[in-house]
Structure formats: structure tokens, C-alpha cells
């Protein structure tokens, strides 16, 4: 039999739903609804999802903000690539830039202080993974995403790009320090 021929039974779709089929439809529907309502529930009570703010910006404008902060608050340079380590004032706006293929600059934040952490990309889509505390965020050019953060554990953190962004994606690593108030970290 070919699909070019009409079906033998014209109204082939109008069959009573089998009991087993009905049960599966109900199970699937209930599960859909559970999954649906878990989204807002987990956002509010899950303590994992942050309520982000995001703004449309021009990538060049964002890069300018980063450079302005780097110019004002660089405290030292690290590695043989002379990456600036920036310690912005407690409570201020802090800018982190993703670009092919690095995180810029190295930020040094004080424990117990609250910052507005801006994250954006100069060129391409990247993914920010903050290790070892498992924060994940999409980083997009043209969007300034702002997270209000209060680091609670001093130490050295690694920034890892977890969105494939080209041939050197695997080398896109960065660093972030959280230091006790009034001190300065070093590598
Ligand atoms: Cu940036 Cu992968």
C-alpha cells in the first residue's frame, strides 16, 4: 500500500482513546505541569537561580567601562602576560569582560562586601563558569548582565569558559580573588 492512495478507512483518526493511551496522556500532562511550575518555584526557593538584570549595550561602550575601571583601580600585574589585577572599591560596580580568548581583568573583591558585577562579551558568545562554586551564566555581546554578589568565602577562584567559542576555547581561563577586608591577595 502506498501513501499516495487514500486510507482504507476514511476517518482513521476518529478512534476512541485506549485506556492505556489515556493514562499516558494524563501522566504526561501532569508531569508537564509539574515541570512548568517548578521553574518559578525553583527560581524563588531553589537558592541556585539568581535574579539577573540585563541591559542592552554597545560592546565598545562596555569595553570602555572595563578599561576605565582597570585604569583607576589596578593594584598589580600577574603572569608573564602582565594581566592587571583590579581591586575596585567595596560596594562599587565591577566590570568583567569576556573576549576571544580570555577573561579580563583579574578581579579582587573583598569578602563580605556587596558588588554589582557586570558581565559582558566584546565579541562572541561565551559562558562564565565560576569554579569551584558552580555559578554558570551566559555571556553575550551587546548585553550587560548585572549580578549583585556578596562573596562569603575568601580564596582564589577560576573562571572557565563553558560555551564553545572557537579554536582556543579550551584556553579561555581567568582568575578572581576574594580577600579579607583590608588585605591584598597575591598569586
Ligand atoms: Cu569563550 Cu569558550
PDB file of C-alpha atoms in Angstrom, residues 51-59 61-62 93 95 116-121 138-148:
ATOM      1  CA  UNK A  51      17.539  37.206  39.523  1.00  0.00           C
ATOM      2  CA  UNK A  52      19.686  38.936  36.989  1.00  0.00           C
ATOM      3  CA  UNK A  53      19.367  42.356  35.485  1.00  0.00           C
ATOM      4  CA  UNK A  54      20.380  42.771  31.877  1.00  0.00           C
ATOM      5  CA  UNK A  55      20.781  45.821  29.718  1.00  0.00           C
ATOM      6  CA  UNK A  56      21.347  46.374  26.024  1.00  0.00           C
ATOM      7  CA  UNK A  57      24.707  47.998  25.493  1.00  0.00           C
ATOM      8  CA  UNK A  58      27.174  48.525  22.686  1.00  0.00           C
ATOM      9  CA  UNK A  59      30.186  46.212  23.062  1.00  0.00           C
ATOM     10  CA  UNK A  61      30.816  51.062  25.390  1.00  0.00           C
ATOM     11  CA  UNK A  62      31.239  48.088  27.664  1.00  0.00           C
ATOM     12  CA  UNK A  93      30.200  48.482  40.039  1.00  0.00           C
ATOM     13  CA  UNK A  95      33.114  45.024  35.128  1.00  0.00           C
ATOM     14  CA  UNK A 116      27.349  44.905  41.291  1.00  0.00           C
ATOM     15  CA  UNK A 117      29.158  42.539  38.994  1.00  0.00           C
ATOM     16  CA  UNK A 118      28.691  43.359  35.321  1.00  0.00           C
ATOM     17  CA  UNK A 119      29.423  40.657  32.784  1.00  0.00           C
ATOM     18  CA  UNK A 120      29.534  41.043  29.025  1.00  0.00           C
ATOM     19  CA  UNK A 121      31.403  39.995  25.936  1.00  0.00           C
ATOM     20  CA  UNK A 138      25.671  33.039  29.539  1.00  0.00           C
ATOM     21  CA  UNK A 139      27.808  35.927  28.364  1.00  0.00           C
ATOM     22  CA  UNK A 140      26.615  37.730  25.273  1.00  0.00           C
ATOM     23  CA  UNK A 141      27.959  40.667  23.327  1.00  0.00           C
ATOM     24  CA  UNK A 142      25.541  43.587  23.421  1.00  0.00           C
ATOM     25  CA  UNK A 143      24.091  42.632  26.792  1.00  0.00           C
ATOM     26  CA  UNK A 144      25.370  43.829  30.128  1.00  0.00           C
ATOM     27  CA  UNK A 145      24.268  41.329  32.720  1.00  0.00           C
ATOM     28  CA  UNK A 146      24.436  42.537  36.287  1.00  0.00           C
ATOM     29  CA  UNK A 147      24.621  40.246  39.265  1.00  0.00           C
ATOM     30  CA  UNK A 148      24.552  41.572  42.788  1.00  0.00           C
TER      31      UNK A 148
END
